[in-house]
Amino acid sequence: MKEEYDFSKARKNPYANKLKKQITINIDIDAIDYFKSQSKISGIPYQTLINLYLLDCAEQKKQLQLSWK
């Protein structure tokens, strides 16, 4: 490896703000089955569909509304 590298012409990673973080989350089987069925229809991997849905919720600033029966 070189002793010194020249970063004067380096540019910022354009995808840096779109990085993903791996997490562990418990999701109901019914929810997973739903996204897997949507995956078969759309051809998009189900984990990507879940991420897109959650991202849409965050961008739209959707508020969770629950009613307990």
PDB file of C-alpha atoms in Angstrom:
ATOM      1  CA  MET A   1       0.000   0.000   0.000  1.00  0.00           C
ATOM      2  CA  LYS A   2       1.226   3.501  -0.769  1.00  0.00           C
ATOM      3  CA  GLU A   3       2.427   5.646   2.096  1.00  0.00           C
ATOM      4  CA  GLU A   4       0.378   8.594   0.920  1.00  0.00           C
ATOM      5  CA  TYR A   5      -2.753   8.844  -1.209  1.00  0.00           C
ATOM      6  CA  ASP A   6      -4.003  11.944  -2.993  1.00  0.00           C
ATOM      7  CA  PHE A   7      -7.661  12.585  -2.177  1.00  0.00           C
ATOM      8  CA  SER A   8      -7.695  16.121  -3.585  1.00  0.00           C
ATOM      9  CA  LYS A   9      -9.836  15.025  -6.547  1.00  0.00           C
ATOM     10  CA  ALA A  10     -12.058  12.691  -4.551  1.00  0.00           C
ATOM     11  CA  ARG A  11     -15.794  13.234  -4.592  1.00  0.00           C
ATOM     12  CA  LYS A  12     -18.419  12.518  -2.006  1.00  0.00           C
ATOM     13  CA  ASN A  13     -20.374   9.268  -2.311  1.00  0.00           C
ATOM     14  CA  PRO A  14     -23.710  10.273  -3.941  1.00  0.00           C
ATOM     15  CA  TYR A  15     -25.425   7.286  -2.303  1.00  0.00           C
ATOM     16  CA  ALA A  16     -24.179   7.962   1.235  1.00  0.00           C
ATOM     17  CA  ASN A  17     -27.563   9.276   2.392  1.00  0.00           C
ATOM     18  CA  LYS A  18     -29.280   6.137   1.032  1.00  0.00           C
ATOM     19  CA  LEU A  19     -27.263   3.608   3.007  1.00  0.00           C
ATOM     20  CA  LYS A  20     -29.172   0.806   4.674  1.00  0.00           C
ATOM     21  CA  LYS A  21     -28.752  -0.677   8.122  1.00  0.00           C
ATOM     22  CA  GLN A  22     -29.398  -4.329   8.837  1.00  0.00           C
ATOM     23  CA  ILE A  23     -31.706  -4.910  11.804  1.00  0.00           C
ATOM     24  CA  THR A  24     -33.606  -7.765  13.374  1.00  0.00           C
ATOM     25  CA  ILE A  25     -37.368  -7.312  13.609  1.00  0.00           C
ATOM     26  CA  ASN A  26     -40.262  -9.619  14.437  1.00  0.00           C
ATOM     27  CA  ILE A  27     -43.014  -9.478  11.819  1.00  0.00           C
ATOM     28  CA  ASP A  28     -46.231 -11.483  11.878  1.00  0.00           C
ATOM     29  CA  ILE A  29     -46.378 -14.386   9.429  1.00  0.00           C
ATOM     30  CA  ASP A  30     -49.537 -12.935   7.841  1.00  0.00           C
ATOM     31  CA  ALA A  31     -47.700  -9.689   7.046  1.00  0.00           C
ATOM     32  CA  ILE A  32     -44.744 -11.570   5.557  1.00  0.00           C
ATOM     33  CA  ASP A  33     -47.075 -13.762   3.492  1.00  0.00           C
ATOM     34  CA  TYR A  34     -48.824 -10.646   2.183  1.00  0.00           C
ATOM     35  CA  PHE A  35     -45.575  -9.051   1.036  1.00  0.00           C
ATOM     36  CA  LYS A  36     -44.369 -12.353  -0.437  1.00  0.00           C
ATOM     37  CA  SER A  37     -47.570 -12.593  -2.505  1.00  0.00           C
ATOM     38  CA  GLN A  38     -47.071  -8.997  -3.663  1.00  0.00           C
ATOM     39  CA  SER A  39     -43.495  -9.927  -4.505  1.00  0.00           C
ATOM     40  CA  LYS A  40     -44.647 -12.680  -6.849  1.00  0.00           C
ATOM     41  CA  ILE A  41     -46.986 -10.247  -8.620  1.00  0.00           C
ATOM     42  CA  SER A  42     -44.501  -7.384  -8.929  1.00  0.00           C
ATOM     43  CA  GLY A  43     -41.252  -9.322  -9.292  1.00  0.00           C
ATOM     44  CA  ILE A  44     -39.692  -7.177  -6.547  1.00  0.00           C
ATOM     45  CA  PRO A  45     -38.136  -9.022  -3.560  1.00  0.00           C
ATOM     46  CA  TYR A  46     -40.463  -8.963  -0.547  1.00  0.00           C
ATOM     47  CA  GLN A  47     -37.873  -7.360   1.735  1.00  0.00           C
ATOM     48  CA  THR A  48     -37.494  -4.542  -0.776  1.00  0.00           C
ATOM     49  CA  LEU A  49     -41.287  -4.113  -0.851  1.00  0.00           C
ATOM     50  CA  ILE A  50     -41.412  -3.889   2.949  1.00  0.00           C
ATOM     51  CA  ASN A  51     -38.612  -1.309   2.873  1.00  0.00           C
ATOM     52  CA  LEU A  52     -40.383   0.715   0.162  1.00  0.00           C
ATOM     53  CA  TYR A  53     -43.637   0.662   2.140  1.00  0.00           C
ATOM     54  CA  LEU A  54     -41.942   1.791   5.351  1.00  0.00           C
ATOM     55  CA  LEU A  55     -39.997   4.467   3.479  1.00  0.00           C
ATOM     56  CA  ASP A  56     -43.254   5.756   1.941  1.00  0.00           C
ATOM     57  CA  CYS A  57     -44.824   5.921   5.418  1.00  0.00           C
ATOM     58  CA  ALA A  58     -41.834   7.893   6.706  1.00  0.00           C
ATOM     59  CA  GLU A  59     -41.751  10.291   3.739  1.00  0.00           C
ATOM     60  CA  GLN A  60     -45.506  10.915   3.949  1.00  0.00           C
ATOM     61  CA  LYS A  61     -45.212  11.307   7.737  1.00  0.00           C
ATOM     62  CA  LYS A  62     -48.119   8.899   8.195  1.00  0.00           C
ATOM     63  CA  GLN A  63     -49.362   8.617  11.750  1.00  0.00           C
ATOM     64  CA  LEU A  64     -50.334   5.239  13.128  1.00  0.00           C
ATOM     65  CA  GLN A  65     -54.007   5.057  14.084  1.00  0.00           C
ATOM     66  CA  LEU A  66     -55.032   2.059  16.161  1.00  0.00           C
ATOM     67  CA  SER A  67     -58.312   1.212  17.788  1.00  0.00           C
ATOM     68  CA  TRP A  68     -58.360  -1.597  20.309  1.00  0.00           C
ATOM     69  CA  LYS A  69     -61.491  -3.740  20.321  1.00  0.00           C
TER      70      LYS A  69
END
